[in-house]
DNA sequence: AATAAATCCAACCGCACGACG
DNA sequence: CCGTCGTGCGGTTGGATTTAT
């Protein structure tokens, strides 16, 4: 037996909000607040809306000082750097952008920023890489496109990641995340100079080595798991989200087609990185 | 001008989590 | 400890709008 729904779906109105509904909600909250109970709020003011819907409307639209659209370059950079660091934690990312909502940031990322990152990369990729595999079957191409796109994005983000050192982006990080990463950093074994390796930097090296099949200098295994299904050391060192991300795209390719792995040869990765840096210079990011 | 395709974004959905009895 | 409830969050959907043909 599942949990009871938060409201009677038969009796609540759905879809776009009318100006009257907006006015009612805004006026009540500005006067009384939510009284700590969104579920009861619509009943109090005679709105035929679900409490969750009221909350969302207030947070994403009616709340004072909300900004819509017109993201600046600076905001782009903040979103990118935080996405690299913490992934799709939209509420945390949005908290660093005054006047922006998580929904707004998420939509902006999904509709524009992601394409901005992928767009120039795609063009470069088609010019330099896929042409050399023009005799591959259409089927194989179709199978690999989405995986390649994910990889492209991952590579873009890794390139950005390495261009934003931890110290450079730390001012953008929410205090909680900074603490998390500080802990993670100090948890890394110190190198020969006695300096702890930043976790995220380490992940980038590990990911790259797995894509290319080359071991990072002085390191051992390059696969996610050893023969016995145990995680290799470089994967064990990663934090949860990085590891999850790594498994996500590596498994995606394996599952869809072995051809994808073959297409993603070392030479193409080199070309990728070369192109990535060009792309980001074009986009105005100083590397 | 008409239509199709692409894009955008507000809103919905379902899950996870913490508070509380 | 367990079950219930409210809240917050990220992913997804679908209608409106814009752009391309």
PDB file of C-alpha atoms (C1' of nucleotides) in Angstrom:
ATOM      1  CA  UNK A   1       0.000   0.000   0.000  1.00  0.00           C
ATOM      2  CA  UNK A   2       1.503   3.296  -1.083  1.00  0.00           C
ATOM      3  CA  UNK A   3       1.343   6.482   0.893  1.00  0.00           C
ATOM      4  CA  UNK A   4      -1.731   8.653   0.707  1.00  0.00           C
ATOM      5  CA  UNK A   5      -1.614  11.480  -1.847  1.00  0.00           C
ATOM      6  CA  UNK A   6      -0.947  14.941  -0.454  1.00  0.00           C
ATOM      7  CA  UNK A   7      -4.315  16.180  -1.687  1.00  0.00           C
ATOM      8  CA  UNK A   8      -7.453  15.031  -3.402  1.00  0.00           C
ATOM      9  CA  UNK A   9      -6.397  15.084  -7.039  1.00  0.00           C
ATOM     10  CA  UNK A  10     -10.023  15.041  -8.201  1.00  0.00           C
ATOM     11  CA  UNK A  11     -10.826  18.304  -6.446  1.00  0.00           C
ATOM     12  CA  UNK A  12      -7.733  20.407  -7.078  1.00  0.00           C
ATOM     13  CA  UNK A  13      -7.206  22.639 -10.071  1.00  0.00           C
ATOM     14  CA  UNK A  14      -4.191  21.960 -12.244  1.00  0.00           C
ATOM     15  CA  UNK A  15      -2.410  23.880 -14.948  1.00  0.00           C
ATOM     16  CA  UNK A  16      -1.492  27.528 -15.299  1.00  0.00           C
ATOM     17  CA  UNK A  17      -2.274  29.948 -12.493  1.00  0.00           C
ATOM     18  CA  UNK A  18      -4.687  32.809 -13.079  1.00  0.00           C
ATOM     19  CA  UNK A  19      -3.807  36.355 -11.965  1.00  0.00           C
ATOM     20  CA  UNK A  20      -6.587  36.105  -9.371  1.00  0.00           C
ATOM     21  CA  UNK A  21      -5.072  32.977  -7.845  1.00  0.00           C
ATOM     22  CA  UNK A  22      -1.646  34.589  -7.841  1.00  0.00           C
ATOM     23  CA  UNK A  23      -3.036  37.659  -6.109  1.00  0.00           C
ATOM     24  CA  UNK A  24      -4.791  35.615  -3.434  1.00  0.00           C
ATOM     25  CA  UNK A  25      -1.731  33.553  -2.677  1.00  0.00           C
ATOM     26  CA  UNK A  26       0.659  36.473  -2.696  1.00  0.00           C
ATOM     27  CA  UNK A  27      -1.537  38.628  -0.497  1.00  0.00           C
ATOM     28  CA  UNK A  28      -2.037  35.895   2.070  1.00  0.00           C
ATOM     29  CA  UNK A  29       1.609  34.891   2.345  1.00  0.00           C
ATOM     30  CA  UNK A  30       2.814  38.468   2.531  1.00  0.00           C
ATOM     31  CA  UNK A  31       0.374  39.060   5.364  1.00  0.00           C
ATOM     32  CA  UNK A  32       0.497  35.792   7.291  1.00  0.00           C
ATOM     33  CA  UNK A  33       3.328  33.718   5.909  1.00  0.00           C
ATOM     34  CA  UNK A  34       2.747  30.046   5.268  1.00  0.00           C
ATOM     35  CA  UNK A  35       2.151  29.291   8.951  1.00  0.00           C
ATOM     36  CA  UNK A  36       4.431  26.344   8.410  1.00  0.00           C
ATOM     37  CA  UNK A  37       1.812  24.360   6.572  1.00  0.00           C
ATOM     38  CA  UNK A  38       1.518  24.499   2.809  1.00  0.00           C
ATOM     39  CA  UNK A  39      -1.072  21.730   2.701  1.00  0.00           C
ATOM     40  CA  UNK A  40      -3.566  23.716   4.777  1.00  0.00           C
ATOM     41  CA  UNK A  41      -2.852  27.040   3.098  1.00  0.00           C
ATOM     42  CA  UNK A  42      -5.000  26.661  -0.058  1.00  0.00           C
ATOM     43  CA  UNK A  43      -8.021  25.710   2.054  1.00  0.00           C
ATOM     44  CA  UNK A  44      -7.583  28.778   4.243  1.00  0.00           C
ATOM     45  CA  UNK A  45      -7.667  31.153   1.292  1.00  0.00           C
ATOM     46  CA  UNK A  46     -10.181  29.249  -0.787  1.00  0.00           C
ATOM     47  CA  UNK A  47      -7.856  28.154  -3.534  1.00  0.00           C
ATOM     48  CA  UNK A  48      -8.632  24.876  -5.274  1.00  0.00           C
ATOM     49  CA  UNK A  49      -4.954  24.076  -5.507  1.00  0.00           C
ATOM     50  CA  UNK A  50      -2.675  21.468  -4.036  1.00  0.00           C
ATOM     51  CA  UNK A  51      -0.418  22.769  -1.265  1.00  0.00           C
ATOM     52  CA  UNK A  52       2.622  21.663  -3.175  1.00  0.00           C
ATOM     53  CA  UNK A  53       1.442  23.603  -6.170  1.00  0.00           C
ATOM     54  CA  UNK A  54       1.019  26.735  -4.027  1.00  0.00           C
ATOM     55  CA  UNK A  55       4.487  26.330  -2.602  1.00  0.00           C
ATOM     56  CA  UNK A  56       6.001  25.948  -6.054  1.00  0.00           C
ATOM     57  CA  UNK A  57       4.131  28.936  -7.410  1.00  0.00           C
ATOM     58  CA  UNK A  58       5.295  31.102  -4.533  1.00  0.00           C
ATOM     59  CA  UNK A  59       8.898  29.965  -4.620  1.00  0.00           C
ATOM     60  CA  UNK A  60       9.332  30.046  -8.375  1.00  0.00           C
ATOM     61  CA  UNK A  61       7.225  32.993  -9.386  1.00  0.00           C
ATOM     62  CA  UNK A  62       5.510  35.109  -6.755  1.00  0.00           C
ATOM     63  CA  UNK A  63       8.306  35.458  -4.211  1.00  0.00           C
ATOM     64  CA  UNK A  64       9.804  38.979  -4.125  1.00  0.00           C
ATOM     65  CA  UNK A  65      13.050  39.700  -6.008  1.00  0.00           C
ATOM     66  CA  UNK A  66      12.718  36.784  -8.413  1.00  0.00           C
ATOM     67  CA  UNK A  67      14.695  37.242 -11.632  1.00  0.00           C
ATOM     68  CA  UNK A  68      13.579  35.541 -14.830  1.00  0.00           C
ATOM     69  CA  UNK A  69      15.729  34.896 -17.895  1.00  0.00           C
ATOM     70  CA  UNK A  70      18.695  36.996 -18.938  1.00  0.00           C
ATOM     71  CA  UNK A  71      21.420  34.946 -17.305  1.00  0.00           C
ATOM     72  CA  UNK A  72      24.737  36.770 -17.314  1.00  0.00           C
ATOM     73  CA  UNK A  73      28.128  35.340 -18.301  1.00  0.00           C
ATOM     74  CA  UNK A  74      29.082  35.446 -14.660  1.00  0.00           C
ATOM     75  CA  UNK A  75      26.054  33.396 -13.743  1.00  0.00           C
ATOM     76  CA  UNK A  76      26.877  30.937 -16.534  1.00  0.00           C
ATOM     77  CA  UNK A  77      30.307  30.418 -15.046  1.00  0.00           C
ATOM     78  CA  UNK A  78      28.953  29.958 -11.567  1.00  0.00           C
ATOM     79  CA  UNK A  79      26.421  27.399 -12.771  1.00  0.00           C
ATOM     80  CA  UNK A  80      29.068  25.514 -14.747  1.00  0.00           C
ATOM     81  CA  UNK A  81      31.594  25.452 -11.961  1.00  0.00           C
ATOM     82  CA  UNK A  82      29.061  24.332  -9.389  1.00  0.00           C
ATOM     83  CA  UNK A  83      27.585  21.717 -11.719  1.00  0.00           C
ATOM     84  CA  UNK A  84      31.076  20.315 -12.170  1.00  0.00           C
ATOM     85  CA  UNK A  85      31.599  20.234  -8.463  1.00  0.00           C
ATOM     86  CA  UNK A  86      28.288  19.031  -7.088  1.00  0.00           C
ATOM     87  CA  UNK A  87      26.264  17.874 -10.068  1.00  0.00           C
ATOM     88  CA  UNK A  88      22.567  18.569 -10.442  1.00  0.00           C
ATOM     89  CA  UNK A  89      22.032  19.964  -6.968  1.00  0.00           C
ATOM     90  CA  UNK A  90      19.931  22.761  -8.379  1.00  0.00           C
ATOM     91  CA  UNK A  91      18.761  24.151  -5.082  1.00  0.00           C
ATOM     92  CA  UNK A  92      22.347  24.601  -3.897  1.00  0.00           C
ATOM     93  CA  UNK A  93      23.406  26.109  -7.213  1.00  0.00           C
ATOM     94  CA  UNK A  94      20.432  28.448  -7.219  1.00  0.00           C
ATOM     95  CA  UNK A  95      21.251  29.515  -3.679  1.00  0.00           C
ATOM     96  CA  UNK A  96      24.473  31.029  -5.009  1.00  0.00           C
ATOM     97  CA  UNK A  97      22.581  33.109  -7.571  1.00  0.00           C
ATOM     98  CA  UNK A  98      20.484  35.808  -5.905  1.00  0.00           C
ATOM     99  CA  UNK A  99      16.983  35.966  -7.328  1.00  0.00           C
ATOM    100  CA  UNK A 100      17.257  32.692  -9.203  1.00  0.00           C
ATOM    101  CA  UNK A 101      15.200  29.620  -8.446  1.00  0.00           C
ATOM    102  CA  UNK A 102      16.261  26.019  -8.719  1.00  0.00           C
ATOM    103  CA  UNK A 103      13.647  25.490 -11.408  1.00  0.00           C
ATOM    104  CA  UNK A 104      14.947  28.441 -13.373  1.00  0.00           C
ATOM    105  CA  UNK A 105      18.550  27.305 -13.147  1.00  0.00           C
ATOM    106  CA  UNK A 106      17.597  23.752 -14.058  1.00  0.00           C
ATOM    107  CA  UNK A 107      15.600  24.899 -17.071  1.00  0.00           C
ATOM    108  CA  UNK A 108      18.387  27.226 -18.145  1.00  0.00           C
ATOM    109  CA  UNK A 109      20.929  24.457 -17.895  1.00  0.00           C
ATOM    110  CA  UNK A 110      18.803  21.912 -19.744  1.00  0.00           C
ATOM    111  CA  UNK A 111      17.665  24.195 -22.530  1.00  0.00           C
ATOM    112  CA  UNK A 112      20.545  26.567 -23.122  1.00  0.00           C
ATOM    113  CA  UNK A 113      23.733  26.150 -21.168  1.00  0.00           C
ATOM    114  CA  UNK A 114      24.133  22.443 -21.866  1.00  0.00           C
ATOM    115  CA  UNK A 115      23.605  23.065 -25.572  1.00  0.00           C
ATOM    116  CA  UNK A 116      26.009  25.969 -25.459  1.00  0.00           C
ATOM    117  CA  UNK A 117      28.653  23.614 -24.123  1.00  0.00           C
ATOM    118  CA  UNK A 118      27.779  20.802 -26.502  1.00  0.00           C
ATOM    119  CA  UNK A 119      27.140  22.874 -29.592  1.00  0.00           C
ATOM    120  CA  UNK A 120      30.587  23.950 -30.639  1.00  0.00           C
ATOM    121  CA  UNK A 121      31.954  20.654 -29.408  1.00  0.00           C
ATOM    122  CA  UNK A 122      29.593  18.704 -31.649  1.00  0.00           C
ATOM    123  CA  UNK A 123      30.701  20.627 -34.703  1.00  0.00           C
ATOM    124  CA  UNK A 124      34.323  20.050 -33.921  1.00  0.00           C
ATOM    125  CA  UNK A 125      33.676  16.410 -33.219  1.00  0.00           C
ATOM    126  CA  UNK A 126      31.930  15.795 -36.504  1.00  0.00           C
ATOM    127  CA  UNK A 127      34.707  17.508 -38.424  1.00  0.00           C
ATOM    128  CA  UNK A 128      37.574  15.704 -36.787  1.00  0.00           C
ATOM    129  CA  UNK A 129      36.376  12.418 -35.528  1.00  0.00           C
ATOM    130  CA  UNK A 130      33.350  10.832 -37.139  1.00  0.00           C
ATOM    131  CA  UNK A 131      34.500  11.544 -40.656  1.00  0.00           C
ATOM    132  CA  UNK A 132      37.259   9.030 -40.154  1.00  0.00           C
ATOM    133  CA  UNK A 133      34.642   6.414 -39.333  1.00  0.00           C
ATOM    134  CA  UNK A 134      32.336   7.255 -42.207  1.00  0.00           C
ATOM    135  CA  UNK A 135      32.092   3.607 -43.196  1.00  0.00           C
ATOM    136  CA  UNK A 136      30.506   2.710 -39.863  1.00  0.00           C
ATOM    137  CA  UNK A 137      26.921   1.556 -40.162  1.00  0.00           C
ATOM    138  CA  UNK A 138      24.035   3.930 -39.571  1.00  0.00           C
ATOM    139  CA  UNK A 139      22.801   1.639 -36.860  1.00  0.00           C
ATOM    140  CA  UNK A 140      26.030   1.818 -34.968  1.00  0.00           C
ATOM    141  CA  UNK A 141      25.982   5.576 -35.380  1.00  0.00           C
ATOM    142  CA  UNK A 142      22.485   5.853 -34.007  1.00  0.00           C
ATOM    143  CA  UNK A 143      23.363   3.652 -31.088  1.00  0.00           C
ATOM    144  CA  UNK A 144      26.375   5.675 -30.162  1.00  0.00           C
ATOM    145  CA  UNK A 145      25.095   9.213 -30.631  1.00  0.00           C
ATOM    146  CA  UNK A 146      23.480   9.635 -27.236  1.00  0.00           C
ATOM    147  CA  UNK A 147      26.350   7.954 -25.467  1.00  0.00           C
ATOM    148  CA  UNK A 148      28.817  10.112 -27.311  1.00  0.00           C
ATOM    149  CA  UNK A 149      26.815  13.188 -26.412  1.00  0.00           C
ATOM    150  CA  UNK A 150      26.969  12.241 -22.755  1.00  0.00           C
ATOM    151  CA  UNK A 151      30.672  11.646 -23.077  1.00  0.00           C
ATOM    152  CA  UNK A 152      31.155  14.936 -24.836  1.00  0.00           C
ATOM    153  CA  UNK A 153      29.402  16.736 -22.020  1.00  0.00           C
ATOM    154  CA  UNK A 154      31.370  14.832 -19.449  1.00  0.00           C
ATOM    155  CA  UNK A 155      34.583  15.706 -21.224  1.00  0.00           C
ATOM    156  CA  UNK A 156      33.561  19.340 -21.473  1.00  0.00           C
ATOM    157  CA  UNK A 157      32.892  19.439 -17.780  1.00  0.00           C
ATOM    158  CA  UNK A 158      36.134  17.696 -16.980  1.00  0.00           C
ATOM    159  CA  UNK A 159      38.005  20.227 -19.045  1.00  0.00           C
ATOM    160  CA  UNK A 160      36.248  23.003 -17.166  1.00  0.00           C
ATOM    161  CA  UNK A 161      36.909  21.179 -13.944  1.00  0.00           C
ATOM    162  CA  UNK A 162      40.606  21.166 -14.536  1.00  0.00           C
ATOM    163  CA  UNK A 163      40.549  24.810 -15.559  1.00  0.00           C
ATOM    164  CA  UNK A 164      38.812  25.835 -12.335  1.00  0.00           C
ATOM    165  CA  UNK A 165      41.114  24.772  -9.573  1.00  0.00           C
ATOM    166  CA  UNK A 166      39.490  24.115  -6.244  1.00  0.00           C
ATOM    167  CA  UNK A 167      40.878  27.312  -4.828  1.00  0.00           C
ATOM    168  CA  UNK A 168      39.506  29.332  -7.711  1.00  0.00           C
ATOM    169  CA  UNK A 169      35.951  28.166  -7.323  1.00  0.00           C
ATOM    170  CA  UNK A 170      35.842  27.847  -3.577  1.00  0.00           C
ATOM    171  CA  UNK A 171      34.359  31.310  -3.188  1.00  0.00           C
ATOM    172  CA  UNK A 172      31.362  30.148  -5.174  1.00  0.00           C
ATOM    173  CA  UNK A 173      30.735  27.119  -3.015  1.00  0.00           C
ATOM    174  CA  UNK A 174      28.055  26.971  -0.418  1.00  0.00           C
ATOM    175  CA  UNK A 175      29.636  26.716   3.030  1.00  0.00           C
ATOM    176  CA  UNK A 176      28.320  23.185   3.484  1.00  0.00           C
ATOM    177  CA  UNK A 177      29.931  22.001   0.255  1.00  0.00           C
ATOM    178  CA  UNK A 178      33.209  23.648   1.083  1.00  0.00           C
ATOM    179  CA  UNK A 179      33.261  21.741   4.329  1.00  0.00           C
ATOM    180  CA  UNK A 180      32.438  18.503   2.518  1.00  0.00           C
ATOM    181  CA  UNK A 181      35.227  18.984   0.037  1.00  0.00           C
ATOM    182  CA  UNK A 182      37.723  20.065   2.651  1.00  0.00           C
ATOM    183  CA  UNK A 183      37.036  16.826   4.438  1.00  0.00           C
ATOM    184  CA  UNK A 184      37.338  14.926   1.184  1.00  0.00           C
ATOM    185  CA  UNK A 185      40.579  16.702   0.350  1.00  0.00           C
ATOM    186  CA  UNK A 186      42.216  15.995   3.634  1.00  0.00           C
ATOM    187  CA  UNK A 187      41.085  12.404   3.320  1.00  0.00           C
ATOM    188  CA  UNK A 188      43.242  11.991   0.238  1.00  0.00           C
ATOM    189  CA  UNK A 189      46.647  10.458   0.833  1.00  0.00           C
ATOM    190  CA  UNK A 190      49.386  13.050   0.530  1.00  0.00           C
ATOM    191  CA  UNK A 191      51.655  12.840  -2.466  1.00  0.00           C
ATOM    192  CA  UNK A 192      55.403  12.621  -2.330  1.00  0.00           C
ATOM    193  CA  UNK A 193      55.550  16.338  -1.492  1.00  0.00           C
ATOM    194  CA  UNK A 194      53.265  15.809   1.436  1.00  0.00           C
ATOM    195  CA  UNK A 195      50.349  17.591  -0.273  1.00  0.00           C
ATOM    196  CA  UNK A 196      46.910  16.019  -0.278  1.00  0.00           C
ATOM    197  CA  UNK A 197      45.559  15.492  -3.806  1.00  0.00           C
ATOM    198  CA  UNK A 198      42.359  17.414  -4.435  1.00  0.00           C
ATOM    199  CA  UNK A 199      39.607  14.883  -4.821  1.00  0.00           C
ATOM    200  CA  UNK A 200      38.041  16.387  -7.919  1.00  0.00           C
ATOM    201  CA  UNK A 201      41.318  16.716  -9.748  1.00  0.00           C
ATOM    202  CA  UNK A 202      42.030  13.104  -8.989  1.00  0.00           C
ATOM    203  CA  UNK A 203      38.693  12.107 -10.418  1.00  0.00           C
ATOM    204  CA  UNK A 204      39.384  13.901 -13.675  1.00  0.00           C
ATOM    205  CA  UNK A 205      42.653  12.040 -14.107  1.00  0.00           C
ATOM    206  CA  UNK A 206      41.022   8.753 -13.274  1.00  0.00           C
ATOM    207  CA  UNK A 207      38.133   9.308 -15.664  1.00  0.00           C
ATOM    208  CA  UNK A 208      40.471  10.272 -18.462  1.00  0.00           C
ATOM    209  CA  UNK A 209      42.628   7.242 -17.914  1.00  0.00           C
ATOM    210  CA  UNK A 210      39.606   4.995 -18.129  1.00  0.00           C
ATOM    211  CA  UNK A 211      38.353   6.589 -21.328  1.00  0.00           C
ATOM    212  CA  UNK A 212      41.708   6.378 -23.003  1.00  0.00           C
ATOM    213  CA  UNK A 213      42.663   3.027 -21.576  1.00  0.00           C
ATOM    214  CA  UNK A 214      45.951   4.597 -20.532  1.00  0.00           C
ATOM    215  CA  UNK A 215      47.097   4.464 -16.967  1.00  0.00           C
ATOM    216  CA  UNK A 216      47.866   7.805 -15.408  1.00  0.00           C
ATOM    217  CA  UNK A 217      51.570   8.147 -14.835  1.00  0.00           C
ATOM    218  CA  UNK A 218      52.609   6.118 -11.852  1.00  0.00           C
ATOM    219  CA  UNK A 219      49.210   4.582 -11.306  1.00  0.00           C
ATOM    220  CA  UNK A 220      47.969   1.068 -11.622  1.00  0.00           C
ATOM    221  CA  UNK A 221      44.560  -0.135 -12.737  1.00  0.00           C
ATOM    222  CA  UNK A 222      42.510   1.589 -15.395  1.00  0.00           C
ATOM    223  CA  UNK A 223      39.263  -0.366 -15.242  1.00  0.00           C
ATOM    224  CA  UNK A 224      36.330   0.318 -12.935  1.00  0.00           C
ATOM    225  CA  UNK A 225      36.503  -3.149 -11.509  1.00  0.00           C
ATOM    226  CA  UNK A 226      39.081  -5.851 -11.337  1.00  0.00           C
ATOM    227  CA  UNK A 227      38.392  -9.359 -12.556  1.00  0.00           C
ATOM    228  CA  UNK A 228      36.571 -10.244  -9.371  1.00  0.00           C
ATOM    229  CA  UNK A 229      34.047  -7.426  -9.622  1.00  0.00           C
ATOM    230  CA  UNK A 230      35.789  -5.406  -6.932  1.00  0.00           C
ATOM    231  CA  UNK A 231      36.276  -1.704  -7.383  1.00  0.00           C
ATOM    232  CA  UNK A 232      39.801  -0.734  -8.222  1.00  0.00           C
ATOM    233  CA  UNK A 233      41.681   1.736  -6.064  1.00  0.00           C
ATOM    234  CA  UNK A 234      41.189   4.811  -8.217  1.00  0.00           C
ATOM    235  CA  UNK A 235      37.411   4.311  -8.152  1.00  0.00           C
ATOM    236  CA  UNK A 236      37.341   3.618  -4.439  1.00  0.00           C
ATOM    237  CA  UNK A 237      38.986   6.992  -3.862  1.00  0.00           C
ATOM    238  CA  UNK A 238      36.161   8.884  -5.507  1.00  0.00           C
ATOM    239  CA  UNK A 239      33.277  10.358  -3.619  1.00  0.00           C
ATOM    240  CA  UNK A 240      29.784   9.011  -4.179  1.00  0.00           C
ATOM    241  CA  UNK A 241      28.573  11.348  -6.885  1.00  0.00           C
ATOM    242  CA  UNK A 242      31.755  11.190  -8.923  1.00  0.00           C
ATOM    243  CA  UNK A 243      31.743   7.434  -8.742  1.00  0.00           C
ATOM    244  CA  UNK A 244      28.091   7.274  -9.680  1.00  0.00           C
ATOM    245  CA  UNK A 245      28.739   9.560 -12.604  1.00  0.00           C
ATOM    246  CA  UNK A 246      31.658   7.476 -13.757  1.00  0.00           C
ATOM    247  CA  UNK A 247      29.648   4.285 -13.636  1.00  0.00           C
ATOM    248  CA  UNK A 248      26.766   6.025 -15.332  1.00  0.00           C
ATOM    249  CA  UNK A 249      28.528   6.847 -18.549  1.00  0.00           C
ATOM    250  CA  UNK A 250      30.884   3.950 -18.652  1.00  0.00           C
ATOM    251  CA  UNK A 251      28.028   1.496 -18.246  1.00  0.00           C
ATOM    252  CA  UNK A 252      25.919   3.392 -20.724  1.00  0.00           C
ATOM    253  CA  UNK A 253      28.406   2.867 -23.471  1.00  0.00           C
ATOM    254  CA  UNK A 254      29.086  -0.731 -22.621  1.00  0.00           C
ATOM    255  CA  UNK A 255      25.422  -1.535 -22.523  1.00  0.00           C
ATOM    256  CA  UNK A 256      24.493   0.159 -25.769  1.00  0.00           C
ATOM    257  CA  UNK A 257      27.295  -0.877 -28.004  1.00  0.00           C
ATOM    258  CA  UNK A 258      30.821  -2.057 -27.861  1.00  0.00           C
ATOM    259  CA  UNK A 259      31.304  -0.043 -31.037  1.00  0.00           C
ATOM    260  CA  UNK A 260      31.082   3.123 -28.986  1.00  0.00           C
ATOM    261  CA  UNK A 261      34.082   2.105 -26.971  1.00  0.00           C
ATOM    262  CA  UNK A 262      36.018   1.310 -30.117  1.00  0.00           C
ATOM    263  CA  UNK A 263      35.074   4.627 -31.683  1.00  0.00           C
ATOM    264  CA  UNK A 264      36.266   6.449 -28.597  1.00  0.00           C
ATOM    265  CA  UNK A 265      39.879   5.708 -29.231  1.00  0.00           C
ATOM    266  CA  UNK A 266      42.838   7.471 -27.777  1.00  0.00           C
ATOM    267  CA  UNK A 267      43.388   9.706 -30.771  1.00  0.00           C
ATOM    268  CA  UNK A 268      39.852  11.018 -30.615  1.00  0.00           C
ATOM    269  CA  UNK A 269      40.217  11.832 -26.956  1.00  0.00           C
ATOM    270  CA  UNK A 270      43.316  13.858 -27.720  1.00  0.00           C
ATOM    271  CA  UNK A 271      41.385  15.658 -30.425  1.00  0.00           C
ATOM    272  CA  UNK A 272      38.546  16.152 -27.998  1.00  0.00           C
ATOM    273  CA  UNK A 273      40.687  17.901 -25.439  1.00  0.00           C
ATOM    274  CA  UNK A 274      42.329  20.010 -28.093  1.00  0.00           C
ATOM    275  CA  UNK A 275      38.904  21.096 -29.303  1.00  0.00           C
ATOM    276  CA  UNK A 276      37.494  21.584 -25.840  1.00  0.00           C
ATOM    277  CA  UNK A 277      40.084  24.197 -24.974  1.00  0.00           C
ATOM    278  CA  UNK A 278      39.367  26.016 -28.224  1.00  0.00           C
ATOM    279  CA  UNK A 279      35.666  25.908 -27.489  1.00  0.00           C
ATOM    280  CA  UNK A 280      35.995  27.378 -24.068  1.00  0.00           C
ATOM    281  CA  UNK A 281      38.246  30.117 -25.278  1.00  0.00           C
ATOM    282  CA  UNK A 282      35.566  30.920 -27.855  1.00  0.00           C
ATOM    283  CA  UNK A 283      32.961  30.920 -25.119  1.00  0.00           C
ATOM    284  CA  UNK A 284      35.010  33.451 -23.228  1.00  0.00           C
ATOM    285  CA  UNK A 285      36.306  31.201 -20.458  1.00  0.00           C
ATOM    286  CA  UNK A 286      39.897  31.920 -19.624  1.00  0.00           C
ATOM    287  CA  UNK A 287      41.802  28.671 -19.278  1.00  0.00           C
TER     288      UNK A 287
ATOM    289  C1'  DA B   1       0.162  32.358 -45.269  1.00  0.00           C
ATOM    290  C1'  DA B   2       0.165  27.764 -43.585  1.00  0.00           C
ATOM    291  C1'  DT B   3       2.248  24.134 -41.428  1.00  0.00           C
ATOM    292  C1'  DA B   4       5.798  21.508 -39.095  1.00  0.00           C
ATOM    293  C1'  DA B   5       9.538  21.368 -36.076  1.00  0.00           C
ATOM    294  C1'  DA B   6      12.097  23.116 -32.401  1.00  0.00           C
ATOM    295  C1'  DT B   7      12.481  25.495 -28.223  1.00  0.00           C
ATOM    296  C1'  DC B   8      11.168  27.270 -23.841  1.00  0.00           C
ATOM    297  C1'  DC B   9       9.482  27.120 -19.292  1.00  0.00           C
ATOM    298  C1'  DA B  10       5.721  26.650 -15.808  1.00  0.00           C
ATOM    299  C1'  DA B  11       3.878  23.119 -13.518  1.00  0.00           C
ATOM    300  C1'  DC B  12       3.376  18.369 -12.140  1.00  0.00           C
ATOM    301  C1'  DC B  13       4.997  13.959 -10.214  1.00  0.00           C
ATOM    302  C1'  DG B  14       7.083  10.891  -7.223  1.00  0.00           C
ATOM    303  C1'  DC B  15      10.709   9.948  -4.112  1.00  0.00           C
ATOM    304  C1'  DA B  16      13.589  10.892  -0.001  1.00  0.00           C
ATOM    305  C1'  DC B  17      14.145  12.902   4.244  1.00  0.00           C
ATOM    306  C1'  DG B  18      13.339  14.892   8.751  1.00  0.00           C
ATOM    307  C1'  DA B  19      10.084  15.983  12.410  1.00  0.00           C
ATOM    308  C1'  DC B  20       6.921  14.353  15.400  1.00  0.00           C
ATOM    309  C1'  DG B  21       3.683  11.568  18.038  1.00  0.00           C
TER     310       DG B  21
ATOM    311  C1'  DC C   1      11.556   1.894  16.815  1.00  0.00           C
ATOM    312  C1'  DC C   2       7.788   2.669  13.732  1.00  0.00           C
ATOM    313  C1'  DG C   3       4.360   4.970  11.036  1.00  0.00           C
ATOM    314  C1'  DT C   4       2.529   9.265   9.353  1.00  0.00           C
ATOM    315  C1'  DC C   5       2.845  13.765   7.614  1.00  0.00           C
ATOM    316  C1'  DG C   6       4.735  17.872   5.478  1.00  0.00           C
ATOM    317  C1'  DT C   7       8.388  19.609   2.897  1.00  0.00           C
ATOM    318  C1'  DG C   8      12.074  19.914  -0.445  1.00  0.00           C
ATOM    319  C1'  DC C   9      14.142  18.328  -4.382  1.00  0.00           C
ATOM    320  C1'  DG C  10      15.264  16.640  -9.095  1.00  0.00           C
ATOM    321  C1'  DG C  11      13.321  14.724 -13.181  1.00  0.00           C
ATOM    322  C1'  DT C  12       9.788  14.971 -16.524  1.00  0.00           C
ATOM    323  C1'  DT C  13       5.813  16.599 -19.079  1.00  0.00           C
ATOM    324  C1'  DG C  14       2.988  19.250 -21.996  1.00  0.00           C
ATOM    325  C1'  DG C  15       1.248  23.515 -23.723  1.00  0.00           C
ATOM    326  C1'  DA C  16       2.633  28.001 -25.552  1.00  0.00           C
ATOM    327  C1'  DT C  17       5.631  30.365 -28.371  1.00  0.00           C
ATOM    328  C1'  DT C  18       9.077  30.939 -31.840  1.00  0.00           C
ATOM    329  C1'  DT C  19      11.534  29.622 -35.891  1.00  0.00           C
ATOM    330  C1'  DA C  20      12.154  27.182 -40.148  1.00  0.00           C
ATOM    331  C1'  DT C  21      10.346  25.366 -44.377  1.00  0.00           C
TER     332       DT C  21
END
